[in-house]
Coordinates of C-alpha atoms in Angstrom, one line a residue:
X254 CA 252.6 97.0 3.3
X255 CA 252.5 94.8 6.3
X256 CA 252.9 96.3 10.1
X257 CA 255.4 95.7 12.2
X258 CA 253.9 94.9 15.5
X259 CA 257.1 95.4 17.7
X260 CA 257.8 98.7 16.3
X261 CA 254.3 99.7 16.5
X262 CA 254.4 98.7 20.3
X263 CA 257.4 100.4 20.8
X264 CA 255.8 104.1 18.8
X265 CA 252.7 103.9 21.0
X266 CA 254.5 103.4 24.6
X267 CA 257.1 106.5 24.4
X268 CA 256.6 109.5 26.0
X269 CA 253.0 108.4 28.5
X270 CA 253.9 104.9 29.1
X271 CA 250.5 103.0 28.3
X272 CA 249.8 100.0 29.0
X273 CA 249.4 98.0 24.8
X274 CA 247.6 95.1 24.6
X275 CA 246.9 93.3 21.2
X276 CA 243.7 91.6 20.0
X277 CA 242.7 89.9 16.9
X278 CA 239.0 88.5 16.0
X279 CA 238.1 85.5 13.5
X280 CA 235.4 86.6 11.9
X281 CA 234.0 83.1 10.5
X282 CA 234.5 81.5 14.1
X283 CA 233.4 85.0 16.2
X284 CA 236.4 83.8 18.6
X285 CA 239.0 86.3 19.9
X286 CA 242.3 86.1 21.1
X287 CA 244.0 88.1 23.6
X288 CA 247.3 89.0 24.4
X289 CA 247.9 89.0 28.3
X290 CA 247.6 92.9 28.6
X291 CA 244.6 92.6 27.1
X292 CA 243.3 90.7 29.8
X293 CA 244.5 92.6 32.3
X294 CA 242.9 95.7 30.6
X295 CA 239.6 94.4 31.2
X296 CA 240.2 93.2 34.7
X297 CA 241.2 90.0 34.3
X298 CA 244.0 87.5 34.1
X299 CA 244.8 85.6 31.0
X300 CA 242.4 82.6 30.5
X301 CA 240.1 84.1 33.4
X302 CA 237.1 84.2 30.6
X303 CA 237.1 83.6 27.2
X304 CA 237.1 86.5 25.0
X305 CA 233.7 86.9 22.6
X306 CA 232.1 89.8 20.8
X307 CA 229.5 90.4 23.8
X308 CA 231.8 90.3 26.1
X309 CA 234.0 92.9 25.0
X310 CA 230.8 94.9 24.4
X311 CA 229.6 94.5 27.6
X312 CA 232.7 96.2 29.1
X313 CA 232.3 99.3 26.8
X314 CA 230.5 102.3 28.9
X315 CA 227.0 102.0 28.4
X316 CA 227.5 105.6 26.8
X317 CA 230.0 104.5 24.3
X318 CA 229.2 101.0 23.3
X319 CA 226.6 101.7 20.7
X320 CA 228.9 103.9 19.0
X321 CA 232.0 100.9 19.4
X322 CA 230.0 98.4 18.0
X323 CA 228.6 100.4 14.6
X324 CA 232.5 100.6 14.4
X325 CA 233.6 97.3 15.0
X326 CA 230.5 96.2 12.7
X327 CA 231.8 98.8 9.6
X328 CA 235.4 97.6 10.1
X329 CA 233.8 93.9 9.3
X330 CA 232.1 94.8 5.9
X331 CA 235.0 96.9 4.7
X332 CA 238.4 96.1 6.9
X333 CA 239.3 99.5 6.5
X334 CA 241.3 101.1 9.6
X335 CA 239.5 102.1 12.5
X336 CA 239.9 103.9 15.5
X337 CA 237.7 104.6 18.1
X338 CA 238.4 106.3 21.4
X339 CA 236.1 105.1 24.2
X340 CA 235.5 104.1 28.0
X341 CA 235.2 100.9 29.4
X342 CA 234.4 99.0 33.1
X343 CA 237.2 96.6 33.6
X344 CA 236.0 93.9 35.5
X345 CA 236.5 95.2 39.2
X346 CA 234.5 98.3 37.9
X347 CA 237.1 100.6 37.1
X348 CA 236.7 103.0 34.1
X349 CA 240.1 103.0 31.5
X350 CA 240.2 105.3 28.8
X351 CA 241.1 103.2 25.9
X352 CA 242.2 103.4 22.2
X353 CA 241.8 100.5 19.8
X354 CA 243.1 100.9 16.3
X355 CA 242.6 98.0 14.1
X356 CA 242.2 96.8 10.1
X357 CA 240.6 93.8 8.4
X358 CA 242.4 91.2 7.0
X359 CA 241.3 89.9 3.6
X360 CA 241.4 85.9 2.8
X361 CA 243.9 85.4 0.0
X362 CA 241.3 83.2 -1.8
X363 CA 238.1 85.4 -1.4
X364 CA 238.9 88.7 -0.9
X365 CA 236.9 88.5 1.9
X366 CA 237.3 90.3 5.6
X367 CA 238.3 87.7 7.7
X368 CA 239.7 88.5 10.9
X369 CA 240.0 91.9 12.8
X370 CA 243.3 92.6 14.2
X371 CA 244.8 95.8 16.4
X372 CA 245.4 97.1 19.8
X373 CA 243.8 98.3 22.8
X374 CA 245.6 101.1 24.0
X375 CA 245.4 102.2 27.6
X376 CA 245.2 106.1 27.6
X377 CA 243.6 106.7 31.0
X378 CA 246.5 108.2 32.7
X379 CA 246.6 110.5 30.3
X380 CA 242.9 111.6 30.0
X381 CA 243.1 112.1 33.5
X382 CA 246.2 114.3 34.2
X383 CA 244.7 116.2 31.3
X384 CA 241.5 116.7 33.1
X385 CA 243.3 117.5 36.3
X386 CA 245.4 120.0 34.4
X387 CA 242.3 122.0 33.1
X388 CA 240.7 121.7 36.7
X389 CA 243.7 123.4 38.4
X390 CA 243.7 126.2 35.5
X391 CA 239.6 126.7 36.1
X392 CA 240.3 127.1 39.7
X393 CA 243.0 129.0 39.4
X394 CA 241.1 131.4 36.7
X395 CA 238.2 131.5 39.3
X396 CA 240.0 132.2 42.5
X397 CA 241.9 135.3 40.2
X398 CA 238.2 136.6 39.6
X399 CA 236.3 135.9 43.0
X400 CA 237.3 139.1 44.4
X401 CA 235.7 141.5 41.8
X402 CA 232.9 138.8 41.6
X403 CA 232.2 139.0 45.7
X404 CA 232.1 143.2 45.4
X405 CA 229.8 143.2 42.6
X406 CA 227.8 140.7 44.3
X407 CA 227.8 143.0 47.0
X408 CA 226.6 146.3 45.3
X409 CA 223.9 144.2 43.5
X410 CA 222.9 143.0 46.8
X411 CA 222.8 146.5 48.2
X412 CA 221.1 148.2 45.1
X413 CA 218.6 145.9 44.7
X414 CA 217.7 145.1 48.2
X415 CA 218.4 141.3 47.4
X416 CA 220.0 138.1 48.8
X417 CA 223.8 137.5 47.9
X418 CA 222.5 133.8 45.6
X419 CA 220.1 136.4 44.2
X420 CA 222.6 139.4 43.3
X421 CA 224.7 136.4 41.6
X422 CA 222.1 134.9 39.6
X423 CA 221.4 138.9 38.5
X424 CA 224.9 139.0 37.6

């Protein structure tokens, strides 16, 4: 079955309105293309660098790019689909959220993986309203509490004979 990259385009940018750019990697050469957006992802403008396997690694968050290259090295030996969710540093140092999907291609002659191809999928808008979501909830939860915190605090801190940090480390 082969993919239709319009429609798949058009499925992943309802609703949050990421920005989609498209990659694809030779595996016999090691030399990447990019689409425009997937310049611009990483900070730059089309034919600002050229696109290579350290390069792209070297954008990864020095947390995450281990675990983005054991990926990008299994999808090689079997060109299965693979996802991987991960930050990067564009080139202005600015972390992105970003989703690439992806599948091998096989050469018709060999069988062979050949070439990587897939998406980088700019999710960091909504990571970050996600985050801010749960961090108005938290302080809102919080703020509901710190009343009946404060008086406990208090009779701790009166029983006890202690300091207020002291009655709520006790508590």
């Amino acid at each position: 079955m082969s993919v239709d990259d319009h429609a798949v385009e058009q499925a992943l940018a309802r609703g949050a309105h990421q920005q989609i750019g498209q990659y694809r990697l030779d595996l016999s050469t090691g030399v990447w293309w990019w689409s425009p957006e997937t310049y611009r992802l990483h900070g730059f403008e089309p034919g600002d660098v050229v696109p290579t396997t350290a390069l792209v690694l070297a954008h990864k968050h020095q947390d995450d790019r281990e675990r983005v290259r054991q990926v990008l090295d299994e999808a090689r030996l079997t060109g299965e689909p693979f996802s991987s969710v991960h930050r990067i540093m564009d080139a202005h140092g600015g972390e992105r959220f970003l989703v690439v999907v992806g599948q091998g291609r096989r050469d018709r002659e060999t069988g062979e993986v050949c070439e990587l191809v897939g998406y980088f999928v700019d999710v960091t808008r909504t990571v970050t309203d996600a985050a801010q979501e749960r961090a108005r909830h938290d302080i809102a939860a919080a703020a509901e509490t710190r009343g009946a915190i404060e008086q406990a605090k208090g009779i701790v801190t009166l029983a006890y004979g202690v300091a207020p940090d002291e009655a709520f480390a006790r508590l």
